[in-house]
PDB file of C-alpha atoms in Angstrom:
ATOM      1  CA  MET A   1     -29.086 -77.994  -3.842  1.00 78.00           C
ATOM      2  CA  ALA A   2     -31.931 -78.480  -1.370  1.00 85.00           C
ATOM      3  CA  THR A   3     -32.682 -76.002   1.357  1.00 91.00           C
ATOM      4  CA  VAL A   4     -34.947 -76.721   4.278  1.00 92.00           C
ATOM      5  CA  ARG A   5     -36.064 -73.797   6.520  1.00 96.00           C
ATOM      6  CA  ALA A   6     -36.807 -74.958  10.141  1.00 97.00           C
ATOM      7  CA  VAL A   7     -35.872 -74.442  13.717  1.00 98.00           C
ATOM      8  CA  ILE A   8     -32.889 -76.865  13.556  1.00 98.00           C
ATOM      9  CA  THR A   9     -33.295 -79.610  16.139  1.00 97.00           C
ATOM     10  CA  GLU A  10     -31.357 -82.624  17.292  1.00 96.00           C
ATOM     11  CA  LYS A  11     -33.153 -84.631  14.622  1.00 97.00           C
ATOM     12  CA  HIS A  12     -31.742 -82.416  11.846  1.00 96.00           C
ATOM     13  CA  VAL A  13     -28.252 -82.574  13.364  1.00 97.00           C
ATOM     14  CA  LYS A  14     -28.393 -86.430  13.487  1.00 96.00           C
ATOM     15  CA  GLU A  15     -29.654 -86.529   9.905  1.00 94.00           C
ATOM     16  CA  ALA A  16     -26.921 -84.251   8.633  1.00 95.00           C
ATOM     17  CA  ALA A  17     -24.240 -86.317  10.419  1.00 95.00           C
ATOM     18  CA  ALA A  18     -25.646 -89.511   8.953  1.00 95.00           C
ATOM     19  CA  ILE A  19     -25.636 -88.073   5.422  1.00 93.00           C
ATOM     20  CA  ALA A  20     -22.110 -86.911   5.772  1.00 94.00           C
ATOM     21  CA  ALA A  21     -20.898 -90.139   7.375  1.00 94.00           C
ATOM     22  CA  SER A  22     -22.477 -92.153   4.589  1.00 94.00           C
ATOM     23  CA  GLY A  23     -19.993 -90.769   2.115  1.00 91.00           C
ATOM     24  CA  GLU A  24     -22.834 -90.287  -0.404  1.00 89.00           C
ATOM     25  CA  THR A  25     -23.356 -86.972  -2.131  1.00 87.00           C
ATOM     26  CA  PRO A  26     -26.700 -85.505  -1.039  1.00 86.00           C
ATOM     27  CA  PRO A  27     -29.272 -85.007  -3.853  1.00 81.00           C
ATOM     28  CA  GLY A  28     -28.314 -81.842  -5.687  1.00 82.00           C
ATOM     29  CA  GLY A  29     -24.802 -81.942  -4.273  1.00 90.00           C
ATOM     30  CA  THR A  30     -25.550 -79.884  -1.137  1.00 94.00           C
ATOM     31  CA  HIS A  31     -28.255 -80.025   1.471  1.00 94.00           C
ATOM     32  CA  ILE A  32     -28.804 -76.959   3.649  1.00 96.00           C
ATOM     33  CA  PHE A  33     -30.853 -76.614   6.883  1.00 97.00           C
ATOM     34  CA  SER A  34     -31.547 -72.897   7.357  1.00 98.00           C
ATOM     35  CA  ASP A  35     -32.352 -72.045  10.990  1.00 98.00           C
ATOM     36  CA  ASP A  36     -35.450 -70.057  11.654  1.00 97.00           C
ATOM     37  CA  ARG A  37     -34.349 -69.156  15.194  1.00 97.00           C
ATOM     38  CA  ALA A  38     -30.898 -67.611  14.453  1.00 98.00           C
ATOM     39  CA  GLN A  39     -30.861 -65.558  11.295  1.00 97.00           C
ATOM     40  CA  GLY A  40     -27.980 -66.496   9.061  1.00 97.00           C
ATOM     41  CA  LEU A  41     -27.261 -69.854  10.683  1.00 98.00           C
ATOM     42  CA  ARG A  42     -27.104 -72.836   8.382  1.00 98.00           C
ATOM     43  CA  LEU A  43     -26.253 -76.490   8.680  1.00 98.00           C
ATOM     44  CA  VAL A  44     -24.623 -77.325   5.303  1.00 97.00           C
ATOM     45  CA  VAL A  45     -24.271 -80.998   4.338  1.00 96.00           C
ATOM     46  CA  GLN A  46     -21.971 -82.163   1.524  1.00 93.00           C
ATOM     47  CA  LYS A  47     -20.212 -85.388   0.787  1.00 91.00           C
ATOM     48  CA  ASN A  48     -18.213 -86.436   3.885  1.00 94.00           C
ATOM     49  CA  ARG A  49     -18.890 -83.321   5.870  1.00 95.00           C
ATOM     50  CA  ALA A  50     -21.572 -81.316   7.748  1.00 97.00           C
ATOM     51  CA  SER A  51     -20.706 -77.863   8.894  1.00 97.00           C
ATOM     52  CA  TRP A  52     -22.284 -74.945  10.738  1.00 97.00           C
ATOM     53  CA  VAL A  53     -22.005 -71.780   8.613  1.00 98.00           C
ATOM     54  CA  VAL A  54     -22.977 -68.229   9.499  1.00 98.00           C
ATOM     55  CA  LYS A  55     -24.054 -66.265   6.415  1.00 97.00           C
ATOM     56  CA  TYR A  56     -23.823 -62.564   7.188  1.00 96.00           C
ATOM     57  CA  LYS A  57     -23.544 -59.587   4.749  1.00 94.00           C
ATOM     58  CA  ASN A  58     -20.836 -60.564   2.263  1.00 93.00           C
ATOM     59  CA  TRP A  59     -19.417 -63.422   4.404  1.00 93.00           C
ATOM     60  CA  SER A  60     -20.173 -67.103   4.780  1.00 95.00           C
ATOM     61  CA  LYS A  61     -17.992 -68.446   7.631  1.00 95.00           C
ATOM     62  CA  THR A  62     -17.730 -72.010   8.901  1.00 96.00           C
ATOM     63  CA  ILE A  63     -17.900 -71.860  12.700  1.00 96.00           C
ATOM     64  CA  GLY A  64     -17.772 -75.567  13.481  1.00 95.00           C
ATOM     65  CA  TRP A  65     -18.493 -79.086  12.287  1.00 96.00           C
ATOM     66  CA  VAL A  66     -20.997 -81.796  13.067  1.00 97.00           C
ATOM     67  CA  TYR A  67     -19.014 -84.258  10.950  1.00 96.00           C
ATOM     68  CA  PRO A  68     -16.161 -85.081  10.821  1.00 93.00           C
ATOM     69  CA  GLU A  69     -15.909 -84.998  14.647  1.00 81.00           C
ATOM     70  CA  ASP A  70     -12.186 -84.179  14.833  1.00 78.00           C
ATOM     71  CA  ASN A  71     -12.469 -80.806  13.132  1.00 77.00           C
ATOM     72  CA  ARG A  72     -13.755 -78.023  15.395  1.00 90.00           C
ATOM     73  CA  PRO A  73     -16.668 -80.044  16.792  1.00 93.00           C
ATOM     74  CA  LEU A  74     -19.932 -78.193  17.276  1.00 94.00           C
ATOM     75  CA  LYS A  75     -22.536 -80.795  18.037  1.00 92.00           C
ATOM     76  CA  THR A  76     -25.710 -78.983  18.862  1.00 96.00           C
ATOM     77  CA  ALA A  77     -27.925 -76.294  17.341  1.00 97.00           C
ATOM     78  CA  SER A  78     -28.042 -74.400  20.631  1.00 96.00           C
ATOM     79  CA  ALA A  79     -24.232 -74.249  20.775  1.00 94.00           C
ATOM     80  CA  ALA A  80     -24.114 -73.022  17.204  1.00 96.00           C
ATOM     81  CA  ARG A  81     -26.857 -70.402  17.913  1.00 97.00           C
ATOM     82  CA  ASP A  82     -24.848 -69.090  20.844  1.00 94.00           C
ATOM     83  CA  LEU A  83     -21.987 -68.277  18.608  1.00 94.00           C
ATOM     84  CA  VAL A  84     -23.985 -66.447  15.881  1.00 97.00           C
ATOM     85  CA  PRO A  85     -24.294 -62.995  17.536  1.00 96.00           C
ATOM     86  CA  VAL A  86     -20.606 -63.107  18.651  1.00 94.00           C
ATOM     87  CA  VAL A  87     -19.453 -64.072  15.156  1.00 96.00           C
ATOM     88  CA  LYS A  88     -21.514 -61.242  13.555  1.00 97.00           C
ATOM     89  CA  ALA A  89     -20.122 -58.747  15.965  1.00 95.00           C
ATOM     90  CA  ILE A  90     -16.558 -59.791  15.197  1.00 94.00           C
ATOM     91  CA  LEU A  91     -17.203 -59.701  11.443  1.00 94.00           C
ATOM     92  CA  ASP A  92     -18.547 -56.122  11.919  1.00 95.00           C
ATOM     93  CA  GLU A  93     -15.361 -55.056  13.728  1.00 92.00           C
ATOM     94  CA  ASP A  94     -12.473 -56.972  12.241  1.00 91.00           C
ATOM     95  CA  VAL A  95     -12.828 -60.066  10.063  1.00 91.00           C
ATOM     96  CA  ASP A  96      -9.231 -61.085  10.718  1.00 91.00           C
ATOM     97  CA  GLN A  97     -10.096 -61.668  14.416  1.00 90.00           C
ATOM     98  CA  LEU A  98     -12.654 -64.426  13.663  1.00 92.00           C
ATOM     99  CA  GLU A  99     -10.206 -67.247  13.284  1.00 92.00           C
ATOM    100  CA  PRO A 100      -8.298 -66.448  16.517  1.00 90.00           C
ATOM    101  CA  PHE A 101     -11.677 -66.332  18.326  1.00 88.00           C
ATOM    102  CA  LEU A 102     -12.861 -69.648  16.833  1.00 90.00           C
ATOM    103  CA  THR A 103      -9.493 -71.246  17.589  1.00 88.00           C
ATOM    104  CA  ALA A 104      -9.746 -70.223  21.298  1.00 85.00           C
ATOM    105  CA  ARG A 105     -13.484 -71.135  21.484  1.00 84.00           C
ATOM    106  CA  HIS A 106     -12.883 -74.573  20.111  1.00 81.00           C
ATOM    107  CA  ASN A 107     -10.010 -75.031  22.570  1.00 82.00           C
ATOM    108  CA  GLY A 108     -12.482 -74.980  25.443  1.00 76.00           C
ATOM    109  CA  ARG A 109     -12.762 -71.291  26.170  1.00 75.00           C
ATOM    110  CA  ASP A 110     -16.215 -69.753  26.725  1.00 75.00           C
ATOM    111  CA  ASN A 111     -17.113 -66.770  24.554  1.00 72.00           C
ATOM    112  CA  LYS A 112     -15.819 -64.254  27.044  1.00 72.00           C
ATOM    113  CA  ARG A 113     -12.415 -65.848  27.461  1.00 77.00           C
ATOM    114  CA  ALA A 114     -12.100 -66.482  23.758  1.00 74.00           C
ATOM    115  CA  LEU A 115     -12.811 -62.831  23.033  1.00 74.00           C
ATOM    116  CA  GLU A 116     -10.164 -61.784  25.681  1.00 73.00           C
ATOM    117  CA  GLU A 117      -7.570 -64.144  24.141  1.00 70.00           C
ATOM    118  CA  MET A 118      -8.124 -63.003  20.587  1.00 65.00           C
ATOM    119  CA  ARG A 119      -7.539 -59.357  21.588  1.00 65.00           C
TER     120      ARG A 119
END
């Protein structure tokens, strides 16, 4: 498993998508880009998939996908960063509310509307 610490940029996102789309297993099985800007945000690349994961306390939660594109798409680092504080707050309050929030968020709601709908 290789981990790269950096401020995740469009270049990293494109690299992650290309690795996942290739169908090849990354060296070491998993490649992780750990974001220096949003603590706990990671772009995790495995064979056939690249996902945004928030690692927080005892949880590691997938919040969206770079690849494949049809599964909760979250295409930019800035969009993923915007979700991190909201995800952490939900995990602090009620872990069972995270999935309803993410479902609403990925169905086109902004953070405020998604929070209202999950409640």
